[in-house]
Amino acid sequence: MARVLSLFRHQPFLVHVGRRKPALCKMSMDSRARMVFAAAVEAVQPDTVVRQSIERKQDSVIINGHTFTLKHNLHLVGFGKAVLGMAAEAERILGDHLVKGVVSVPHGIQQTLQQNGKDHLLLKENSRIRVMEGAKHNLPDTDAQKAAEVIKQLASELTEEDLLLVLISGGGSALLPAPIPPISLQEKQDVTRKLAGAGATIQELNTVRCALSLLKGGRLAHYAHPAQVVSLILSDVIGDPLDFIASGPTVPSEVWPEEVVSVLERYKLLNSLPASVKEVLERPSPSRSHKTNESSRSVRVLNTVIGSNSVALKSAGRRALELGFRPLVLAPGVCGDVRAVSKLYGLLARFACSREEPPPEIAAELLKLGPEVGVESWDLCRTMQVLSEGRTEGWGSTCLLAGGEPTVKLTGKGRGGRNQELALRVGLELRGMQLPPTGPVFLSGGTDGQDGPTDAAGAITDGGLYEEAQAQALDVNNFLTNNDSYTFFSRLSAGQRLLVPGLTCTNVMDVHMLLIPPIPINIG
Ligand SMILES: Nc1ncnc2c1ncn2[C@@H]1O[C@H](COP(=O)(O)OP(=O)(O)OP(=O)(O)O)[C@@H](O)[C@H]1O
Ligand SMILES: O=C(O)[C@H](O)CO
């Protein structure tokens, strides 16, 4: 019979981490998870990423190794959830050459920033940049459409001597709606809302958006021609593909009608399209006409990614180390259906917390699941190897980090978001894994601080969730069927498991975190 040895061994890294304060050891897993999440968000603050990417030298500016001459020829436009802070910093650095600008930002953001003491992310009173708020609840509306029109107008008036700085961040698609006539805003919004609700990925969604828009898919850069366009992009899409972030308004690209049709077919929307959308899709693609190809070649654009999920994960890892964890990054591109993703974390937790050699079936299941959730076999093997070493060599607690953006197929009418639904599902996967003194803890949070149409970024969960809910007469499965994860977490223990950082002013997708305690292992 196996002799049970509790091997809560000395954690080697604790000796080396000078900055770590002994008091932190006593902090709960929950508090430390929140601190690690905060560090992820901190690293991708809009003013920070702009400051790091712009170098001012007298009357020129260097961006990504390219030098541009400033001669009171600078114009600025922007659209996205993080763009106000980006614009404030850009104006601080380049304001003396700025002629004018306009940014399309989320409804209510200025008031929220003021209320939260984030004045440094607001424009000065005498700013040359006009702020236009819109896209209530992250949906394109007439306010955002007006902003898009003003941005288009500004870009169209530029000359060869001008420099257009374009600030782009996640949420930019909803903040720059310019449907191709005769499509109405409502019709375009209906199509995208149905796609999102059916679980379409952001790539699929934005493929369709590009085909229906006057500005997306590189068309904003065309309006700005012959000016030099420089885009600073805070990425919220897996792998940072320039043409998909905010639907790539400054990335000359071709929209193939076949691709658009295949997305619409996949989600069974092809037969219910409004006549105006059908008409536009049936037109010969403007991007393939001779004239546009000519101007595509002459468009002067520099697109630069200045912040991403990977940057946030690196910073989270550093904070985790300070807090006594061994950080381990799984992958920055976890995606796929939230059910499959919750299984991924359940399996990883079981693998990491096994008191004996983990059964090979777990590894096999993980490798089978990998492609469905956007994680390469290589990353899974590396992660399992490190977890195994940590377990057998007694390295202490591990903080497994990942980023990405799973999808939820909405079947119910409840309130929630993909992070809260993921946390709820992972809580069920972890059921029964309460190792003394604590079992694994899972956090999922949207870095924008807003998970779906809720005021929470996500939630924190562990193996005790199901029993806790039962004790409070909350039927987990009912909440899940109704996609009502926000209501569930709000009611459970007075909302203690909700992650509510408030509007973070940035947006680089989601952060997933599995905190694994030291495992007492069985030695035969
Ligand atoms: N009740 C719900 N439960 C679970 N998920 C939901 C619910 N309502 C909406 N969602 C999901 O939330 C997602 C939209 O979330 P959110 O508004 O945070 O957008 P986002 O992807 O962060 O937007 P952007 O990329 O534009 O910043 C959609 O994928 C949708 O399926
Ligand atoms: O705005 C959008 O399209 C999404 O946030 C992806 O960038």
Coordinates of C-alpha atoms and ligand atoms in Angstrom, one line a residue:
M1 CA 0.0 0.0 0.0
A2 CA 1.2 3.4 -0.8
R3 CA 2.8 5.3 2.0
V4 CA 1.3 8.8 2.0
L5 CA 3.9 11.5 2.4
S6 CA 2.7 15.0 2.7
L7 CA 5.3 16.8 0.7
F8 CA 4.6 20.5 1.2
R9 CA 8.2 21.1 0.5
H10 CA 10.2 24.2 0.8
Q11 CA 9.5 26.4 -2.3
P12 CA 12.9 27.1 -3.9
F13 CA 11.9 30.3 -5.6
L14 CA 10.8 31.9 -2.3
V15 CA 14.5 32.0 -1.3
H16 CA 15.5 33.9 -4.5
V17 CA 12.6 36.4 -4.7
G18 CA 13.9 39.2 -2.7
R19 CA 10.9 41.5 -3.1
R20 CA 8.5 39.0 -1.8
K21 CA 7.1 40.0 1.6
P22 CA 6.5 37.3 4.2
A23 CA 3.0 38.7 4.8
L24 CA 2.0 37.8 1.3
C25 CA 2.2 34.0 2.2
K26 CA -0.8 34.5 4.4
M27 CA -2.9 36.1 1.7
S28 CA -5.7 33.9 0.3
M29 CA -5.5 32.4 -3.2
D30 CA -8.5 34.6 -4.1
S31 CA -6.8 37.8 -3.1
R32 CA -3.6 36.8 -4.9
A33 CA -5.6 35.9 -8.1
R34 CA -7.1 39.3 -8.1
M35 CA -3.7 41.0 -7.7
V36 CA -2.2 39.0 -10.6
F37 CA -5.2 40.0 -12.7
A38 CA -4.6 43.6 -11.8
A39 CA -1.0 43.3 -12.9
A40 CA -2.0 42.0 -16.3
V41 CA -4.3 45.0 -16.8
E42 CA -1.8 47.5 -15.5
A43 CA 0.8 46.5 -18.2
V44 CA -1.5 47.4 -21.0
Q45 CA -2.8 50.7 -19.8
P46 CA -3.4 52.9 -22.9
D47 CA -1.1 55.8 -21.8
T48 CA 1.7 53.3 -21.0
V49 CA 1.6 51.5 -24.3
V50 CA 1.6 54.8 -26.3
R51 CA 4.4 56.2 -24.3
Q52 CA 6.5 53.1 -24.9
S53 CA 5.9 53.2 -28.6
I54 CA 6.4 56.9 -29.5
E55 CA 9.8 58.5 -29.4
R56 CA 9.8 62.3 -29.9
K57 CA 13.0 63.9 -31.2
Q58 CA 12.7 67.6 -31.8
D59 CA 10.5 68.0 -34.9
S60 CA 10.2 64.4 -35.7
V61 CA 8.7 61.3 -34.2
I62 CA 10.1 57.8 -34.4
I63 CA 7.6 54.9 -34.4
N64 CA 8.6 51.3 -34.8
G65 CA 12.0 52.4 -36.3
H66 CA 10.4 54.8 -38.8
T67 CA 11.0 58.5 -38.6
F68 CA 8.2 61.0 -39.5
T69 CA 8.8 64.7 -39.8
L70 CA 6.4 66.9 -37.9
K71 CA 5.5 70.3 -39.4
H72 CA 2.1 71.2 -37.9
N73 CA 0.8 68.5 -40.1
L74 CA -0.4 66.0 -37.6
H75 CA -4.1 64.8 -37.5
L76 CA -5.4 62.1 -35.2
V77 CA -8.4 59.8 -35.2
G78 CA -9.2 56.8 -33.0
F79 CA -11.9 54.3 -32.1
G80 CA -12.0 51.7 -29.4
K81 CA -12.5 51.1 -25.7
A82 CA -8.9 52.1 -24.8
V83 CA -8.5 55.0 -27.2
L84 CA -9.3 58.0 -25.0
G85 CA -6.2 57.3 -22.8
M86 CA -4.1 56.6 -25.9
A87 CA -5.2 59.9 -27.4
A88 CA -4.4 61.8 -24.2
E89 CA -0.9 60.4 -24.1
A90 CA -0.4 61.0 -27.8
E91 CA -1.4 64.6 -27.4
R92 CA 0.9 65.1 -24.4
I93 CA 3.8 63.9 -26.6
L94 CA 2.9 65.4 -30.0
G95 CA 0.3 68.1 -29.2
D96 CA 2.4 71.0 -30.4
H97 CA 2.1 69.7 -34.0
L98 CA -1.5 68.5 -33.7
V99 CA -3.9 70.2 -36.1
K100 CA -7.0 68.4 -35.0
G101 CA -8.4 65.1 -34.1
V102 CA -11.5 63.1 -33.3
V103 CA -12.0 59.9 -31.3
S104 CA -15.0 57.6 -31.1
V105 CA -15.1 56.1 -27.6
P106 CA -17.6 54.2 -25.4
H107 CA -20.6 55.9 -24.1
G108 CA -20.1 57.3 -20.6
I109 CA -16.3 56.7 -20.5
Q110 CA -15.3 60.3 -19.7
Q111 CA -17.6 60.4 -16.7
T112 CA -16.5 57.0 -15.5
L113 CA -12.8 58.0 -15.8
Q114 CA -13.5 61.2 -13.8
Q115 CA -15.4 59.3 -11.1
N116 CA -12.6 56.8 -10.8
G117 CA -9.9 59.3 -10.5
K118 CA -8.3 58.4 -13.8
D119 CA -7.9 62.0 -15.0
H120 CA -4.6 61.2 -16.7
L121 CA -6.6 59.2 -19.3
L122 CA -8.8 62.2 -20.1
L123 CA -8.0 65.0 -22.7
K124 CA -7.1 68.4 -21.4
E125 CA -9.8 71.1 -21.5
N126 CA -8.1 72.9 -24.4
S127 CA -7.5 69.7 -26.4
R128 CA -7.6 69.8 -30.1
I129 CA -9.2 66.4 -30.2
R130 CA -12.9 66.1 -30.3
V131 CA -14.4 63.2 -28.2
M132 CA -17.5 61.5 -29.4
E133 CA -19.1 58.9 -27.2
G134 CA -21.3 56.1 -28.5
A135 CA -21.9 52.4 -28.9
K136 CA -23.9 52.0 -25.7
H137 CA -23.6 48.4 -24.4
N138 CA -20.9 47.8 -27.0
L139 CA -23.4 47.9 -29.9
P140 CA -23.1 50.3 -32.8
D141 CA -25.6 53.1 -32.6
T142 CA -26.4 56.4 -34.3
D143 CA -23.9 58.3 -32.1
A144 CA -21.1 56.0 -33.2
Q145 CA -22.2 56.3 -36.8
K146 CA -22.0 60.1 -36.5
A147 CA -18.4 59.7 -35.1
A148 CA -17.5 57.4 -38.0
E149 CA -18.8 60.0 -40.4
V150 CA -16.7 62.8 -38.8
I151 CA -13.6 60.5 -38.9
K152 CA -14.2 59.7 -42.6
Q153 CA -14.6 63.4 -43.3
L154 CA -11.3 64.3 -41.5
A155 CA -9.4 61.6 -43.3
S156 CA -10.8 62.7 -46.7
E157 CA -9.5 66.2 -46.3
L158 CA -5.9 65.3 -45.9
T159 CA -3.1 66.0 -48.3
E160 CA 0.2 64.4 -49.1
E161 CA 2.0 66.7 -46.6
D162 CA -0.2 65.4 -43.7
L163 CA 0.4 62.7 -41.2
L164 CA -2.6 60.8 -39.8
L165 CA -2.1 59.1 -36.5
V166 CA -4.8 56.4 -36.1
L167 CA -5.3 55.0 -32.6
I168 CA -7.1 51.6 -32.6
S169 CA -8.2 49.2 -29.9
G170 CA -10.7 46.5 -29.3
G171 CA -14.3 47.5 -29.5
G172 CA -13.3 49.7 -32.5
S173 CA -15.7 47.9 -34.8
A174 CA -18.8 48.9 -32.9
L175 CA -17.4 52.4 -32.5
L176 CA -16.9 52.9 -36.3
P177 CA -20.0 51.8 -38.0
A178 CA -20.4 53.0 -41.5
P179 CA -22.8 50.7 -43.4
I180 CA -22.5 50.7 -47.2
P181 CA -25.8 52.2 -48.5
P182 CA -28.5 51.1 -48.8
I183 CA -27.8 49.0 -45.7
S184 CA -29.2 50.7 -42.6
L185 CA -27.4 50.7 -39.2
Q186 CA -30.1 48.6 -37.8
E187 CA -29.8 45.9 -40.5
K188 CA -26.1 45.7 -40.1
Q189 CA -26.4 45.5 -36.4
D190 CA -29.0 42.7 -36.6
V191 CA -26.6 40.6 -38.8
T192 CA -23.6 41.0 -36.5
R193 CA -25.7 40.5 -33.3
K194 CA -27.2 37.3 -34.7
L195 CA -23.7 36.1 -35.6
A196 CA -22.2 36.9 -32.2
G197 CA -25.2 35.2 -30.5
A198 CA -24.7 32.1 -32.6
G199 CA -21.1 31.8 -31.3
A200 CA -19.2 33.2 -34.3
T201 CA -15.6 34.0 -33.7
I202 CA -14.4 37.6 -33.9
Q203 CA -12.6 36.7 -37.2
E204 CA -15.9 35.5 -38.7
L205 CA -17.8 38.5 -37.3
N206 CA -15.3 40.9 -38.7
T207 CA -15.1 39.2 -42.1
V208 CA -18.8 40.1 -42.4
R209 CA -18.4 43.6 -40.9
C210 CA -15.7 44.4 -43.5
A211 CA -17.9 43.4 -46.4
L212 CA -20.7 45.7 -45.2
S213 CA -18.6 48.8 -44.2
L214 CA -17.4 51.9 -45.9
L215 CA -14.4 52.2 -43.5
K216 CA -13.4 48.7 -42.4
G217 CA -11.0 46.4 -44.2
G218 CA -8.5 49.2 -45.1
R219 CA -11.0 51.6 -46.5
L220 CA -10.2 54.4 -43.9
A221 CA -6.6 54.4 -45.2
H222 CA -8.0 54.9 -48.7
Y223 CA -10.0 57.9 -47.6
A224 CA -6.8 59.3 -46.0
H225 CA -4.7 58.8 -49.2
P226 CA -2.4 60.5 -50.1
A227 CA -1.5 61.3 -46.5
Q228 CA 0.9 59.1 -44.5
V229 CA -1.1 56.9 -42.1
V230 CA 0.4 55.6 -38.9
S231 CA -1.7 53.3 -36.8
L232 CA -1.0 52.3 -33.2
I233 CA -2.9 49.2 -32.3
L234 CA -3.7 47.7 -29.0
S235 CA -4.6 44.2 -30.0
D236 CA -7.6 42.3 -28.6
V237 CA -7.5 39.4 -31.2
I238 CA -5.7 36.1 -30.8
G239 CA -2.4 36.2 -32.7
D240 CA -2.7 40.0 -33.3
P241 CA -3.9 39.8 -36.9
L242 CA -3.9 43.4 -38.1
D243 CA -6.8 42.9 -40.5
F244 CA -9.2 41.7 -37.8
I245 CA -8.4 44.0 -34.9
A246 CA -11.4 46.5 -35.0
S247 CA -11.9 45.1 -38.5
G248 CA -8.6 46.6 -39.8
P249 CA -9.7 50.0 -41.1
T250 CA -6.1 50.9 -42.0
V251 CA -5.1 47.5 -43.3
P252 CA -5.6 47.2 -47.0
S253 CA -7.2 43.9 -47.5
E254 CA -9.5 42.0 -49.8
V255 CA -12.9 40.8 -48.7
W256 CA -13.8 37.7 -50.7
P257 CA -17.6 37.4 -51.1
E258 CA -17.2 33.6 -50.9
E259 CA -15.7 33.9 -47.4
V260 CA -18.5 36.1 -46.3
V261 CA -21.2 33.8 -47.7
S262 CA -19.6 30.8 -46.1
V263 CA -19.6 32.5 -42.6
L264 CA -23.3 33.4 -43.1
E265 CA -24.1 29.9 -44.3
R266 CA -22.3 28.4 -41.3
Y267 CA -24.6 30.2 -38.9
K268 CA -27.7 29.7 -41.1
L269 CA -28.2 33.4 -41.7
L270 CA -27.9 33.4 -45.5
N271 CA -31.6 33.0 -46.1
S272 CA -32.8 35.6 -43.7
L273 CA -30.6 38.5 -44.8
P274 CA -32.2 41.8 -45.5
A275 CA -32.5 42.7 -49.2
S276 CA -30.0 45.6 -48.8
V277 CA -27.3 43.3 -47.4
K278 CA -27.9 40.8 -50.2
E279 CA -27.6 43.6 -52.7
V280 CA -24.3 44.8 -51.4
L281 CA -22.9 41.3 -51.2
E282 CA -23.8 40.6 -54.8
R283 CA -22.0 43.7 -56.0
P284 CA -18.6 43.2 -57.6
S285 CA -16.0 43.6 -54.8
P286 CA -14.6 47.1 -55.0
S287 CA -11.3 45.9 -53.5
R288 CA -10.7 43.8 -56.6
S289 CA -11.4 46.4 -59.2
H290 CA -8.4 47.7 -61.2
K291 CA -8.7 51.2 -59.8
T292 CA -8.7 50.2 -56.2
N293 CA -5.8 47.8 -56.6
E294 CA -3.7 50.7 -58.0
S295 CA -4.5 52.9 -55.1
S296 CA -3.9 50.0 -52.6
R297 CA -0.3 50.0 -53.8
S298 CA 0.1 53.7 -53.3
V299 CA -1.6 53.9 -49.8
R300 CA 1.1 54.9 -47.3
V301 CA 0.4 53.0 -44.1
L302 CA 2.4 51.9 -41.1
N303 CA 0.5 49.6 -38.8
T304 CA 2.1 48.8 -35.4
V305 CA 0.8 46.6 -32.6
I306 CA 1.8 48.4 -29.3
G307 CA 0.2 46.1 -26.7
S308 CA -1.4 42.7 -26.6
N309 CA -2.5 39.8 -24.4
S310 CA 1.0 38.4 -24.3
V311 CA 2.3 41.6 -22.8
A312 CA -0.4 41.4 -20.1
L313 CA 0.4 37.7 -19.4
K314 CA 4.1 38.5 -19.0
S315 CA 3.3 41.1 -16.4
A316 CA 0.9 38.8 -14.6
G317 CA 3.6 36.2 -14.5
R318 CA 6.0 38.6 -12.8
R319 CA 3.4 39.5 -10.2
A320 CA 2.6 35.9 -9.6
L321 CA 6.2 35.2 -8.9
E322 CA 6.3 38.1 -6.3
L323 CA 3.3 36.6 -4.7
G324 CA 4.9 33.2 -4.2
F325 CA 3.8 31.3 -7.3
R326 CA 5.8 29.6 -10.0
P327 CA 4.3 31.3 -13.2
L328 CA 3.7 29.2 -16.2
V329 CA 2.1 30.5 -19.4
L330 CA 0.0 27.9 -21.3
A331 CA -0.9 30.0 -24.4
P332 CA -2.2 33.4 -25.3
G333 CA -4.8 32.1 -27.8
V334 CA -7.4 30.0 -25.9
C335 CA -10.6 30.0 -27.9
G336 CA -13.5 27.7 -28.9
D337 CA -16.7 26.9 -27.2
V338 CA -16.7 27.8 -23.5
R339 CA -17.7 24.2 -22.6
A340 CA -14.6 22.7 -24.3
V341 CA -12.4 25.4 -22.7
S342 CA -13.8 24.6 -19.2
K343 CA -12.9 21.0 -19.8
L344 CA -9.4 22.0 -20.7
Y345 CA -8.9 23.7 -17.3
G346 CA -10.6 20.9 -15.5
L347 CA -8.2 18.3 -17.0
L348 CA -5.2 20.5 -16.4
A349 CA -6.2 20.9 -12.7
R350 CA -6.7 17.1 -12.4
F351 CA -3.4 16.5 -14.1
A352 CA -1.6 19.0 -11.8
C353 CA -3.3 18.0 -8.6
S354 CA -2.9 14.3 -8.9
R355 CA -1.3 12.8 -5.8
E356 CA 0.1 9.9 -7.9
E357 CA 1.5 9.9 -11.4
P358 CA -1.4 11.4 -13.4
P359 CA -3.2 8.6 -15.5
P360 CA -2.1 8.8 -19.1
E361 CA -5.7 9.2 -20.2
I362 CA -5.7 12.8 -18.9
A363 CA -2.7 13.7 -21.1
A364 CA -4.3 11.9 -24.0
E365 CA -7.6 13.7 -23.5
L366 CA -5.8 17.1 -23.2
L367 CA -3.9 16.5 -26.4
K368 CA -7.2 15.5 -28.2
L369 CA -8.9 18.7 -26.9
G370 CA -6.0 21.0 -27.9
P371 CA -7.0 21.8 -31.5
E372 CA -10.6 22.6 -30.4
V373 CA -9.5 25.2 -27.9
G374 CA -6.6 26.8 -29.8
V375 CA -3.8 25.3 -27.8
E376 CA -0.9 23.6 -29.7
S377 CA 0.2 20.1 -28.7
W378 CA 3.6 21.6 -28.1
D379 CA 2.3 24.0 -25.5
L380 CA 0.3 21.3 -23.8
C381 CA 3.2 18.9 -23.6
R382 CA 5.5 21.7 -22.3
T383 CA 2.9 22.7 -19.7
M384 CA 2.3 19.1 -18.5
Q385 CA 6.0 18.5 -18.2
V386 CA 6.5 21.6 -16.0
L387 CA 3.4 20.7 -13.9
S388 CA 4.8 17.1 -13.5
E389 CA 8.2 18.5 -12.4
G390 CA 6.5 20.9 -10.0
R391 CA 4.4 18.1 -8.5
T392 CA 7.2 15.5 -8.0
E393 CA 9.9 18.0 -7.0
G394 CA 7.7 19.9 -4.6
W395 CA 8.0 23.3 -6.2
G396 CA 5.1 24.7 -4.3
S397 CA 2.2 26.7 -5.8
T398 CA 1.9 27.3 -9.6
C399 CA 0.1 30.0 -11.4
L400 CA -0.9 28.7 -14.8
L401 CA -1.8 31.6 -17.1
A402 CA -3.5 31.8 -20.4
G403 CA -5.2 34.4 -22.6
G404 CA -7.7 34.3 -25.3
E405 CA -11.4 34.7 -26.0
P406 CA -13.7 31.6 -25.8
T407 CA -17.2 31.8 -27.3
V408 CA -20.6 31.2 -25.8
K409 CA -23.6 29.9 -27.8
L410 CA -26.4 31.8 -26.3
T411 CA -29.5 29.7 -25.7
G412 CA -31.0 31.5 -22.8
K413 CA -32.0 35.1 -22.0
G414 CA -30.1 35.6 -18.8
R415 CA -27.3 38.1 -18.0
G416 CA -23.7 37.0 -18.2
G417 CA -20.5 36.9 -20.2
R418 CA -18.1 34.4 -21.4
N419 CA -15.7 34.9 -18.5
Q420 CA -18.4 34.4 -15.8
E421 CA -19.8 31.4 -17.7
L422 CA -16.3 29.9 -18.1
A423 CA -15.6 30.4 -14.4
L424 CA -18.9 28.8 -13.5
R425 CA -18.3 25.8 -15.7
V426 CA -14.7 25.4 -14.4
G427 CA -16.1 25.5 -10.9
L428 CA -18.1 22.4 -11.8
E429 CA -15.1 20.7 -13.4
L430 CA -13.1 21.3 -10.1
R431 CA -15.8 19.8 -8.0
G432 CA -14.4 17.5 -5.3
M433 CA -10.9 18.8 -5.8
Q434 CA -10.6 20.6 -2.4
L435 CA -7.2 19.5 -1.2
P436 CA -6.2 20.7 2.2
P437 CA -5.6 23.5 2.9
T438 CA -7.0 24.7 -0.4
G439 CA -7.8 23.3 -3.8
P440 CA -7.1 24.8 -7.2
V441 CA -8.6 28.2 -7.8
F442 CA -9.6 29.5 -11.2
L443 CA -10.1 33.1 -12.4
S444 CA -11.4 34.3 -15.7
G445 CA -11.6 38.0 -16.4
G446 CA -12.0 40.3 -19.4
T447 CA -9.2 42.8 -19.4
D448 CA -11.7 45.6 -20.4
G449 CA -13.4 45.0 -17.0
Q450 CA -16.7 44.4 -18.8
D451 CA -17.8 40.8 -19.4
G452 CA -20.6 40.8 -21.9
P453 CA -23.3 43.4 -21.0
T454 CA -22.4 43.3 -17.2
D455 CA -20.4 45.4 -14.8
A456 CA -18.2 42.5 -13.8
A457 CA -15.0 41.5 -15.6
G458 CA -15.4 37.8 -14.7
A459 CA -15.4 35.6 -11.6
I460 CA -13.2 33.4 -9.3
T461 CA -14.2 29.9 -8.6
D462 CA -13.0 26.6 -7.1
G463 CA -14.1 23.0 -6.3
G464 CA -16.4 24.2 -3.5
L465 CA -18.6 26.2 -5.8
Y466 CA -21.3 23.6 -6.4
E467 CA -21.9 22.8 -2.7
E468 CA -21.8 26.6 -1.8
A469 CA -24.5 27.1 -4.4
Q470 CA -26.6 24.2 -3.2
A471 CA -26.4 25.5 0.4
Q472 CA -27.8 28.8 -0.9
A473 CA -30.5 27.1 -3.0
L474 CA -29.0 28.2 -6.3
D475 CA -29.4 25.6 -9.1
V476 CA -26.2 25.9 -11.1
N477 CA -27.5 24.1 -14.1
N478 CA -30.6 26.3 -14.4
F479 CA -28.4 29.4 -14.4
L480 CA -26.1 27.8 -17.0
T481 CA -29.0 26.8 -19.3
N482 CA -30.3 30.4 -19.2
N483 CA -26.8 31.9 -19.7
D484 CA -27.4 33.7 -16.4
S485 CA -23.9 33.5 -14.9
Y486 CA -23.9 37.1 -13.7
T487 CA -27.1 36.7 -11.8
F488 CA -25.7 33.5 -10.3
F489 CA -22.5 35.0 -9.1
S490 CA -24.3 38.1 -7.9
R491 CA -26.5 36.0 -5.7
L492 CA -23.9 33.5 -4.6
S493 CA -22.3 34.6 -1.3
A494 CA -23.4 38.2 -1.9
G495 CA -21.3 38.5 -5.1
Q496 CA -18.0 37.7 -3.3
R497 CA -16.7 35.6 -6.2
L498 CA -17.3 38.3 -8.8
L499 CA -14.3 40.1 -10.2
V500 CA -15.3 43.8 -10.5
P501 CA -12.3 46.0 -11.3
G502 CA -14.5 48.6 -12.9
L503 CA -13.8 49.9 -16.4
T504 CA -10.1 49.3 -16.9
C505 CA -9.7 51.6 -19.9
T506 CA -7.9 48.9 -21.8
N507 CA -8.8 45.8 -23.8
V508 CA -6.5 42.8 -24.7
M509 CA -9.0 39.9 -24.5
D510 CA -9.4 37.7 -21.5
V511 CA -7.0 36.4 -18.8
H512 CA -7.4 32.8 -17.5
M513 CA -5.6 31.8 -14.3
L514 CA -5.4 28.4 -12.6
L515 CA -3.7 28.6 -9.2
I516 CA -2.5 25.2 -8.2
P517 CA -1.5 24.7 -4.6
P518 CA 1.4 22.5 -3.5
I519 CA 0.3 18.9 -3.9
P520 CA 0.9 16.4 -1.1
I521 CA 1.9 13.4 -3.2
N522 CA 1.7 9.6 -2.6
I523 CA 4.9 7.8 -2.8
G524 CA 4.6 4.0 -3.2
Ligands
LIG1 N1 -25.7 36.2 -21.0 C1 -24.5 35.8 -21.5 N2 -23.9 34.8 -21.1 C2 -22.7 34.4 -21.6 N3 -22.1 35.1 -22.6 C3 -22.7 36.1 -23.1 C4 -24.0 36.6 -22.6 N4 -24.3 37.7 -23.3 C5 -23.3 37.9 -24.2 N5 -22.4 37.0 -24.1 C6 -21.2 36.9 -24.9 O1 -20.4 38.0 -24.6 C7 -19.6 38.3 -25.8 C8 -19.6 39.8 -26.0 O2 -18.8 40.2 -24.9 P1 -18.2 41.6 -24.7 O3 -19.3 42.6 -24.8 O4 -17.4 41.6 -23.5 O5 -17.5 41.8 -26.1 P2 -16.0 41.7 -26.5 O6 -15.8 40.5 -27.3 O7 -15.1 41.9 -25.3 O8 -16.1 43.0 -27.4 P3 -15.0 43.7 -28.1 O9 -14.1 42.7 -28.6 O10 -15.8 44.5 -29.0 O11 -14.4 44.5 -27.0 C9 -20.3 37.6 -27.0 O12 -19.4 36.6 -27.4 C10 -21.6 37.0 -26.4 O13 -21.8 35.7 -26.8
LIG2 O1 -13.7 45.8 -32.3 C1 -13.6 44.7 -32.7 O2 -13.8 44.3 -33.8 C2 -13.1 43.6 -31.7 O3 -12.9 44.2 -30.5 C3 -11.9 43.0 -32.2 O4 -10.8 43.9 -32.4

